[in-house]
Coordinates of C-alpha atoms in Angstrom, one line a residue:
X1 CA 135.4 95.9 119.6
X2 CA 133.7 93.1 117.5
X3 CA 135.1 90.6 120.0
X4 CA 133.4 92.4 122.9
X5 CA 130.2 92.6 120.9
X6 CA 130.4 88.9 120.2
X7 CA 130.9 88.0 123.8
X8 CA 128.2 90.3 125.1
X9 CA 125.9 89.0 122.4
X10 CA 126.7 85.4 123.3
X11 CA 125.9 86.1 127.0
X12 CA 122.7 87.8 126.0
X13 CA 121.8 84.8 123.7
X14 CA 122.5 82.4 126.6
X15 CA 120.5 84.4 129.0
X16 CA 117.6 84.6 126.6
X17 CA 117.7 80.9 125.9
X18 CA 117.7 80.2 129.6
X19 CA 114.6 82.4 130.2
X20 CA 112.9 80.9 127.2
X21 CA 113.5 77.4 128.4
X22 CA 112.1 78.3 131.8
X23 CA 109.1 79.8 130.2
X24 CA 108.4 76.7 128.1
X25 CA 109.0 74.4 131.1
X26 CA 106.5 76.5 133.1
X27 CA 104.0 76.4 130.3
X28 CA 104.2 72.6 129.9
X29 CA 103.8 72.2 133.7
X30 CA 100.7 74.3 133.6
X31 CA 99.3 72.2 130.7
X32 CA 100.1 69.0 132.7
X33 CA 98.2 70.3 135.7
X34 CA 95.3 71.4 133.6
X35 CA 95.0 67.9 132.1
X36 CA 95.2 66.3 135.5
X37 CA 92.4 68.6 136.8
X38 CA 90.3 67.9 133.7
X39 CA 90.8 64.1 134.1
X40 CA 89.8 64.3 137.8
X41 CA 86.6 66.3 137.0
X42 CA 85.7 63.8 134.3
X43 CA 86.2 60.9 136.7
X44 CA 84.2 62.6 139.4
X45 CA 81.3 63.2 137.0
X46 CA 81.4 59.5 135.9
X47 CA 81.4 58.3 139.4
X48 CA 78.6 60.7 140.4
X49 CA 76.4 59.5 137.5
X50 CA 77.1 55.9 138.4
X51 CA 76.2 56.5 142.1
X52 CA 73.0 58.3 141.2
X53 CA 72.0 55.5 138.7
X54 CA 72.6 52.9 141.4
X55 CA 70.6 54.9 144.0
X56 CA 67.7 55.2 141.6
X57 CA 67.8 51.5 140.8
X58 CA 67.9 50.7 144.5
X59 CA 64.9 52.9 145.2
X60 CA 62.9 51.4 142.3
X61 CA 63.8 47.9 143.6
X62 CA 62.8 48.8 147.1
X63 CA 59.5 50.3 145.9
X64 CA 58.7 47.2 143.8
X65 CA 59.5 44.7 146.6
X66 CA 56.6 43.7 148.8
X67 CA 56.6 45.2 152.2
X68 CA 56.6 42.6 154.9
X69 CA 55.0 43.4 158.2
X70 CA 56.6 42.0 161.4
X71 CA 54.4 41.1 164.2
X72 CA 55.6 42.4 167.5
X73 CA 55.2 40.3 170.5
X74 CA 54.2 42.1 173.6

């Protein structure tokens, strides 16, 4: 009887270990995806801020530059 109990317990322990390792693998995959998403959002924010700063600088430079008038020939 104890031999049967030991074998069934071993099978249960193996099944549990397999499920547990799948759970932790899934958890680490989710964490990895979350870190990728967060890095992408941070990069997008940095790029957006840089683009807006450049656009503002360009607008200020254009406003400060003298406007040249071209004479059209008829």
